[in-house]
């Protein structure tokens, strides 16, 4: 039996979503096989691009492949970043080995530095004849950004994080950190909670960071998991209650009004998220706001409500970040949107 004390003791390791802890690697066999093949056939000045949402395990995958000798990159080498390249171009020359690894080509970096950094990378690779592996989010699907790199190949088989994948990751970690031989994740986690954490319709954007940061906070809270020898068991209701009492969600009057409108709409049309496929367009959500008495232009609605909701992790953007070139705005989290785990659990 896994106790509350056991779970608290290994909370940050089991639900780790950063490089702070060394955790066992699980799955993504197809991605590993494809990446090895692509890397082996990479020509001088070419870049292997991995473009996936934030928090889905790109860096973890590459680190695993390096440490296990599946990529010819020196173990322990600190990855470059696109922003770092713009500030210290000489860092590319100093990176060990024939293949540079460049991270954070994503919405955390300004569009100006993304474009400049990728341009500098392309120029350096052409001059040096070296190769690169580039990790970023869907910003790299925008040709006005990724077009700075002319010679690229893309990883296609990264693998979505569905319920089966999540269960495999959790079982591997529980067995490793609690030294268990036989273990079923349902022993410590309600099946319905697993359904909420990794819904099928959201599998392409499900993230370790979103799921595991929430679980860490719940387990750390003495209200839900006390430091005792009772059997550990995490439920949907436990997580929902935590979110309902979380003071971090600060909304103004109109944002709160839209939040309530959207929740009512979801409960009526998509209970528990069932039926959601491609997500919601701006015009659809704007119509909901107008019918609910929110008097704003479409542009004001997007800037004052939708984008802040996406930034606050209430809505998850599944679109390609918008950028039309020098001087234009960088829309980091565009439509379509799906409700986040945080919002979905608050609908109960």
Short mmCIF file of C-alpha atoms in Angstrom, two decimals, residues 4-347:
data_model
loop_
_atom_site.label_atom_id
_atom_site.label_comp_id
_atom_site.label_asym_id
_atom_site.label_seq_id
_atom_site.Cartn_x
_atom_site.Cartn_y
_atom_site.Cartn_z
CA UNK A 4 0.14 9.63 2.02
CA UNK A 5 3.58 9.90 3.60
CA UNK A 6 5.12 7.90 0.72
CA UNK A 7 3.43 10.11 -1.85
CA UNK A 8 4.51 13.33 -0.16
CA UNK A 9 8.08 12.09 0.15
CA UNK A 10 8.35 11.53 -3.64
CA UNK A 11 5.88 14.19 -4.80
CA UNK A 12 8.30 16.41 -6.70
CA UNK A 13 10.13 13.48 -8.29
CA UNK A 14 7.05 11.53 -9.42
CA UNK A 15 5.34 14.61 -10.79
CA UNK A 16 8.51 16.29 -12.06
CA UNK A 17 8.07 18.42 -15.18
CA UNK A 18 11.53 19.95 -15.46
CA UNK A 19 15.17 18.90 -15.40
CA UNK A 20 15.27 19.40 -11.62
CA UNK A 21 15.07 15.63 -11.09
CA UNK A 22 16.38 12.67 -13.04
CA UNK A 23 13.29 10.62 -13.87
CA UNK A 24 12.95 7.43 -15.93
CA UNK A 25 12.14 7.84 -19.61
CA UNK A 26 9.01 6.22 -21.00
CA UNK A 27 7.74 5.55 -24.53
CA UNK A 28 8.12 7.56 -27.73
CA UNK A 29 9.85 4.66 -29.43
CA UNK A 30 8.75 5.86 -32.89
CA UNK A 31 10.11 9.35 -32.22
CA UNK A 32 13.45 7.95 -31.08
CA UNK A 33 13.77 5.72 -34.13
CA UNK A 34 12.83 8.50 -36.55
CA UNK A 35 15.09 11.04 -34.89
CA UNK A 36 18.08 8.69 -35.01
CA UNK A 37 17.49 8.12 -38.73
CA UNK A 38 17.02 11.80 -39.52
CA UNK A 39 20.07 12.80 -37.50
CA UNK A 40 22.23 10.14 -39.16
CA UNK A 41 21.30 11.49 -42.60
CA UNK A 42 21.55 15.17 -41.68
CA UNK A 43 23.71 17.08 -44.17
CA UNK A 44 26.14 19.88 -43.31
CA UNK A 45 24.30 23.17 -42.54
CA UNK A 46 20.97 21.31 -42.06
CA UNK A 47 18.75 21.59 -38.99
CA UNK A 48 16.53 18.90 -37.49
CA UNK A 49 13.41 20.68 -36.19
CA UNK A 50 11.19 19.44 -33.35
CA UNK A 51 8.08 21.65 -33.22
CA UNK A 52 5.69 20.72 -30.39
CA UNK A 53 3.72 22.61 -27.68
CA UNK A 54 5.41 23.85 -24.52
CA UNK A 55 5.83 21.32 -21.74
CA UNK A 56 5.31 18.18 -23.85
CA UNK A 57 8.78 16.69 -23.31
CA UNK A 58 10.95 17.82 -26.25
CA UNK A 59 13.97 18.70 -24.11
CA UNK A 60 13.47 15.55 -22.04
CA UNK A 61 13.47 13.42 -25.20
CA UNK A 62 16.69 14.96 -26.55
CA UNK A 63 18.42 14.75 -23.15
CA UNK A 64 17.48 11.08 -22.89
CA UNK A 65 18.80 10.34 -26.37
CA UNK A 66 22.08 12.09 -25.61
CA UNK A 67 22.59 10.36 -22.24
CA UNK A 68 21.78 6.94 -23.75
CA UNK A 69 24.16 7.45 -26.67
CA UNK A 70 21.44 7.63 -29.31
CA UNK A 71 22.63 11.06 -30.49
CA UNK A 72 26.23 12.04 -31.13
CA UNK A 73 26.18 15.05 -28.83
CA UNK A 74 28.58 15.24 -25.86
CA UNK A 75 26.88 14.28 -22.60
CA UNK A 76 26.46 17.21 -20.21
CA UNK A 77 26.59 19.90 -22.88
CA UNK A 78 24.30 22.80 -21.96
CA UNK A 79 21.82 23.49 -24.74
CA UNK A 80 21.99 26.78 -26.57
CA UNK A 81 18.91 29.00 -26.77
CA UNK A 82 17.72 31.19 -29.61
CA UNK A 83 17.81 34.23 -27.37
CA UNK A 84 21.29 33.31 -26.15
CA UNK A 85 22.54 33.13 -29.73
CA UNK A 86 21.41 36.70 -30.38
CA UNK A 87 23.19 37.92 -27.24
CA UNK A 88 26.33 35.76 -27.46
CA UNK A 89 26.89 34.51 -31.04
CA UNK A 90 30.24 33.03 -29.98
CA UNK A 91 28.33 30.42 -27.92
CA UNK A 92 27.68 28.52 -31.17
CA UNK A 93 31.39 28.18 -31.83
CA UNK A 94 31.97 27.01 -28.26
CA UNK A 95 29.32 24.25 -28.36
CA UNK A 96 31.09 20.85 -28.38
CA UNK A 97 30.69 18.30 -31.17
CA UNK A 98 29.49 18.57 -34.77
CA UNK A 99 25.79 19.09 -33.95
CA UNK A 100 24.47 22.11 -32.04
CA UNK A 101 21.38 21.67 -29.86
CA UNK A 102 19.28 24.85 -29.69
CA UNK A 103 16.26 25.11 -27.37
CA UNK A 104 13.48 27.63 -26.63
CA UNK A 105 12.49 28.60 -30.16
CA UNK A 106 9.07 29.38 -28.76
CA UNK A 107 6.64 32.01 -27.49
CA UNK A 108 8.79 32.72 -24.43
CA UNK A 109 11.14 34.55 -26.80
CA UNK A 110 10.16 37.75 -28.61
CA UNK A 111 9.46 37.44 -32.34
CA UNK A 112 12.32 39.85 -33.06
CA UNK A 113 14.85 37.65 -31.25
CA UNK A 114 13.35 34.47 -32.70
CA UNK A 115 13.85 35.73 -36.25
CA UNK A 116 17.27 37.22 -35.53
CA UNK A 117 18.51 34.16 -33.64
CA UNK A 118 17.39 31.69 -36.29
CA UNK A 119 18.97 33.85 -38.98
CA UNK A 120 22.26 33.90 -37.10
CA UNK A 121 22.07 30.13 -36.60
CA UNK A 122 21.48 29.54 -40.31
CA UNK A 123 24.37 31.83 -41.25
CA UNK A 124 26.72 30.11 -38.79
CA UNK A 125 25.79 26.60 -39.96
CA UNK A 126 26.33 27.57 -43.58
CA UNK A 127 29.73 29.04 -42.78
CA UNK A 128 30.91 26.26 -40.45
CA UNK A 129 29.33 23.23 -42.11
CA UNK A 130 28.05 22.05 -38.73
CA UNK A 131 24.50 20.75 -38.10
CA UNK A 132 21.82 21.56 -35.53
CA UNK A 133 18.84 20.17 -33.64
CA UNK A 134 16.26 22.89 -32.94
CA UNK A 135 13.54 22.58 -30.30
CA UNK A 136 10.54 24.89 -30.31
CA UNK A 137 6.77 25.22 -30.17
CA UNK A 138 4.33 25.88 -33.02
CA UNK A 139 6.09 29.22 -33.66
CA UNK A 140 8.34 27.17 -35.93
CA UNK A 141 5.34 26.34 -38.12
CA UNK A 142 5.06 30.02 -39.05
CA UNK A 143 7.16 30.55 -42.20
CA UNK A 144 7.73 34.21 -41.27
CA UNK A 145 9.78 32.87 -38.36
CA UNK A 146 11.16 29.49 -39.43
CA UNK A 147 11.85 30.78 -42.95
CA UNK A 148 15.15 32.10 -41.63
CA UNK A 149 16.28 28.46 -41.78
CA UNK A 150 16.40 27.25 -45.37
CA UNK A 151 17.79 23.76 -44.84
CA UNK A 152 15.57 21.83 -42.44
CA UNK A 153 14.03 18.42 -41.82
CA UNK A 154 11.24 17.91 -39.30
CA UNK A 155 10.51 15.20 -36.75
CA UNK A 156 7.01 13.90 -37.53
CA UNK A 157 6.47 11.08 -35.01
CA UNK A 158 6.79 12.87 -31.68
CA UNK A 159 3.76 11.10 -30.20
CA UNK A 160 0.73 12.60 -28.48
CA UNK A 161 0.20 12.39 -24.74
CA UNK A 162 -3.00 10.37 -24.43
CA UNK A 163 -4.30 8.53 -21.37
CA UNK A 164 -2.32 5.35 -22.10
CA UNK A 165 0.90 7.35 -22.39
CA UNK A 166 0.22 9.21 -19.13
CA UNK A 167 -0.49 5.97 -17.27
CA UNK A 168 2.75 4.47 -18.57
CA UNK A 169 4.77 7.49 -17.43
CA UNK A 170 3.20 7.42 -13.96
CA UNK A 171 3.63 3.67 -13.48
CA UNK A 172 7.29 3.93 -14.49
CA UNK A 173 7.91 6.74 -12.02
CA UNK A 174 6.03 5.19 -9.08
CA UNK A 175 7.89 1.92 -9.55
CA UNK A 176 11.23 3.70 -9.80
CA UNK A 177 10.96 6.11 -6.87
CA UNK A 178 9.04 3.83 -4.50
CA UNK A 179 10.93 0.68 -5.57
CA UNK A 180 7.79 -1.26 -6.48
CA UNK A 181 7.72 -4.44 -8.55
CA UNK A 182 3.97 -4.67 -9.15
CA UNK A 183 1.90 -1.52 -9.44
CA UNK A 184 -1.28 -0.24 -11.08
CA UNK A 185 -1.80 3.52 -11.22
CA UNK A 186 -5.48 3.02 -10.30
CA UNK A 187 -4.25 2.08 -6.81
CA UNK A 188 -3.46 5.72 -6.07
CA UNK A 189 -5.46 7.69 -8.64
CA UNK A 190 -9.14 7.70 -9.53
CA UNK A 191 -9.81 6.55 -13.10
CA UNK A 192 -11.95 9.61 -13.77
CA UNK A 193 -9.05 11.86 -12.78
CA UNK A 194 -6.88 10.18 -15.40
CA UNK A 195 -9.63 10.86 -17.95
CA UNK A 196 -9.60 14.56 -17.06
CA UNK A 197 -5.81 14.84 -17.02
CA UNK A 198 -5.37 13.44 -20.53
CA UNK A 199 -8.58 13.78 -22.57
CA UNK A 200 -8.41 12.25 -26.04
CA UNK A 201 -9.52 15.47 -27.77
CA UNK A 202 -6.65 17.38 -26.17
CA UNK A 203 -3.88 14.81 -26.61
CA UNK A 204 -1.85 16.88 -29.09
CA UNK A 205 -1.41 19.73 -26.57
CA UNK A 206 -1.49 17.88 -23.24
CA UNK A 207 1.64 18.84 -21.31
CA UNK A 208 3.65 17.37 -18.47
CA UNK A 209 3.91 20.86 -17.01
CA UNK A 210 0.15 21.43 -16.91
CA UNK A 211 -0.70 18.06 -15.38
CA UNK A 212 2.18 17.56 -13.00
CA UNK A 213 2.43 21.08 -11.59
CA UNK A 214 -1.23 20.80 -10.58
CA UNK A 215 -0.74 17.37 -8.98
CA UNK A 216 2.34 18.59 -7.11
CA UNK A 217 0.35 21.45 -5.59
CA UNK A 218 -2.51 19.18 -4.53
CA UNK A 219 -0.24 16.58 -2.92
CA UNK A 220 1.77 19.27 -1.13
CA UNK A 221 -1.42 20.72 0.40
CA UNK A 222 -2.16 19.23 3.85
CA UNK A 223 -5.89 19.72 3.30
CA UNK A 224 -5.92 17.05 0.60
CA UNK A 225 -2.96 14.79 1.40
CA UNK A 226 -2.00 14.68 5.06
CA UNK A 227 1.43 13.52 6.20
CA UNK A 228 0.25 10.20 7.66
CA UNK A 229 0.18 6.46 7.03
CA UNK A 230 -3.27 6.34 5.45
CA UNK A 231 -3.66 4.99 1.94
CA UNK A 232 -2.87 7.60 -0.72
CA UNK A 233 -5.63 8.19 -3.26
CA UNK A 234 -6.08 11.20 -5.54
CA UNK A 235 -9.56 12.03 -6.85
CA UNK A 236 -11.24 14.43 -9.24
CA UNK A 237 -13.13 16.04 -6.38
CA UNK A 238 -9.87 16.67 -4.51
CA UNK A 239 -8.32 18.47 -7.48
CA UNK A 240 -11.53 20.37 -8.28
CA UNK A 241 -11.82 21.63 -4.71
CA UNK A 242 -8.19 22.77 -4.79
CA UNK A 243 -8.83 24.79 -7.96
CA UNK A 244 -12.04 26.32 -6.59
CA UNK A 245 -10.08 27.61 -3.59
CA UNK A 246 -7.05 28.75 -5.55
CA UNK A 247 -6.67 32.52 -5.20
CA UNK A 248 -4.27 32.82 -8.15
CA UNK A 249 -7.10 33.28 -10.66
CA UNK A 250 -7.65 37.04 -10.64
CA UNK A 251 -10.25 38.18 -13.18
CA UNK A 252 -11.77 41.61 -13.68
CA UNK A 253 -15.56 42.06 -13.88
CA UNK A 254 -15.91 41.42 -17.62
CA UNK A 255 -13.44 38.52 -17.57
CA UNK A 256 -15.35 36.95 -14.70
CA UNK A 257 -18.61 37.43 -16.62
CA UNK A 258 -17.19 35.70 -19.69
CA UNK A 259 -15.75 32.93 -17.52
CA UNK A 260 -19.23 32.20 -16.16
CA UNK A 261 -20.79 32.41 -19.65
CA UNK A 262 -18.22 30.02 -21.05
CA UNK A 263 -18.59 27.57 -18.15
CA UNK A 264 -22.38 27.50 -18.59
CA UNK A 265 -21.91 27.00 -22.35
CA UNK A 266 -19.48 24.13 -21.79
CA UNK A 267 -21.75 22.42 -19.26
CA UNK A 268 -24.67 22.55 -21.69
CA UNK A 269 -22.92 21.77 -24.98
CA UNK A 270 -19.76 19.85 -24.00
CA UNK A 271 -20.16 18.25 -20.55
CA UNK A 272 -16.72 17.16 -19.26
CA UNK A 273 -15.34 18.33 -22.61
CA UNK A 274 -17.08 15.54 -24.53
CA UNK A 275 -17.65 16.47 -28.16
CA UNK A 276 -14.84 18.99 -28.50
CA UNK A 277 -12.79 18.27 -31.62
CA UNK A 278 -10.92 21.14 -33.25
CA UNK A 279 -11.45 23.76 -30.52
CA UNK A 280 -13.22 27.13 -30.54
CA UNK A 281 -12.64 29.96 -33.00
CA UNK A 282 -12.51 33.60 -31.86
CA UNK A 283 -15.78 34.41 -33.66
CA UNK A 284 -17.62 31.62 -31.85
CA UNK A 285 -16.48 32.79 -28.43
CA UNK A 286 -17.13 36.41 -29.38
CA UNK A 287 -20.73 35.53 -30.28
CA UNK A 288 -21.12 33.90 -26.87
CA UNK A 289 -19.83 37.07 -25.18
CA UNK A 290 -22.08 39.39 -27.22
CA UNK A 291 -25.16 37.30 -26.48
CA UNK A 292 -24.24 37.43 -22.81
CA UNK A 293 -24.15 41.23 -22.77
CA UNK A 294 -20.40 41.91 -23.09
CA UNK A 295 -20.20 45.03 -25.25
CA UNK A 296 -16.79 45.01 -26.95
CA UNK A 297 -15.47 45.00 -30.48
CA UNK A 298 -14.00 41.73 -31.74
CA UNK A 299 -10.47 43.10 -31.37
CA UNK A 300 -11.14 44.37 -27.84
CA UNK A 301 -12.66 41.03 -26.87
CA UNK A 302 -9.59 39.16 -28.14
CA UNK A 303 -7.11 41.49 -26.43
CA UNK A 304 -9.00 42.03 -23.14
CA UNK A 305 -10.43 38.56 -22.57
CA UNK A 306 -9.23 35.76 -24.84
CA UNK A 307 -5.49 36.42 -24.78
CA UNK A 308 -5.43 36.96 -20.99
CA UNK A 309 -7.39 33.71 -20.56
CA UNK A 310 -4.82 31.86 -22.64
CA UNK A 311 -1.94 33.44 -20.70
CA UNK A 312 -3.61 32.54 -17.38
CA UNK A 313 -3.99 28.89 -18.46
CA UNK A 314 -7.77 28.93 -18.68
CA UNK A 315 -7.78 28.39 -22.44
CA UNK A 316 -5.11 26.50 -24.37
CA UNK A 317 -4.11 27.76 -27.80
CA UNK A 318 -3.80 25.06 -30.45
CA UNK A 319 -3.00 27.43 -33.31
CA UNK A 320 0.23 28.58 -34.94
CA UNK A 321 1.53 31.84 -33.37
CA UNK A 322 0.86 34.74 -35.71
CA UNK A 323 3.64 36.98 -36.99
CA UNK A 324 3.68 38.69 -40.39
CA UNK A 325 7.18 40.11 -40.31
CA UNK A 326 9.21 43.07 -39.09
CA UNK A 327 7.15 45.59 -37.13
CA UNK A 328 4.03 43.42 -36.87
CA UNK A 329 2.58 42.13 -33.61
CA UNK A 330 3.43 38.64 -32.32
CA UNK A 331 0.23 36.82 -31.32
CA UNK A 332 1.66 34.11 -29.14
CA UNK A 333 -1.51 32.18 -28.31
CA UNK A 334 -3.98 32.36 -31.22
CA UNK A 335 -7.21 30.40 -31.83
CA UNK A 336 -8.45 27.77 -31.97
CA UNK A 337 -8.76 27.31 -28.19
CA UNK A 338 -9.66 24.37 -26.00
CA UNK A 339 -10.46 24.60 -22.28
CA UNK A 340 -7.46 23.98 -20.06
CA UNK A 341 -7.33 21.27 -17.42
CA UNK A 342 -7.83 24.00 -14.81
CA UNK A 343 -11.01 25.25 -16.51
CA UNK A 344 -12.32 21.78 -17.33
CA UNK A 345 -12.16 20.64 -13.71
CA UNK A 346 -13.91 23.81 -12.55
CA UNK A 347 -16.95 22.87 -14.67
#
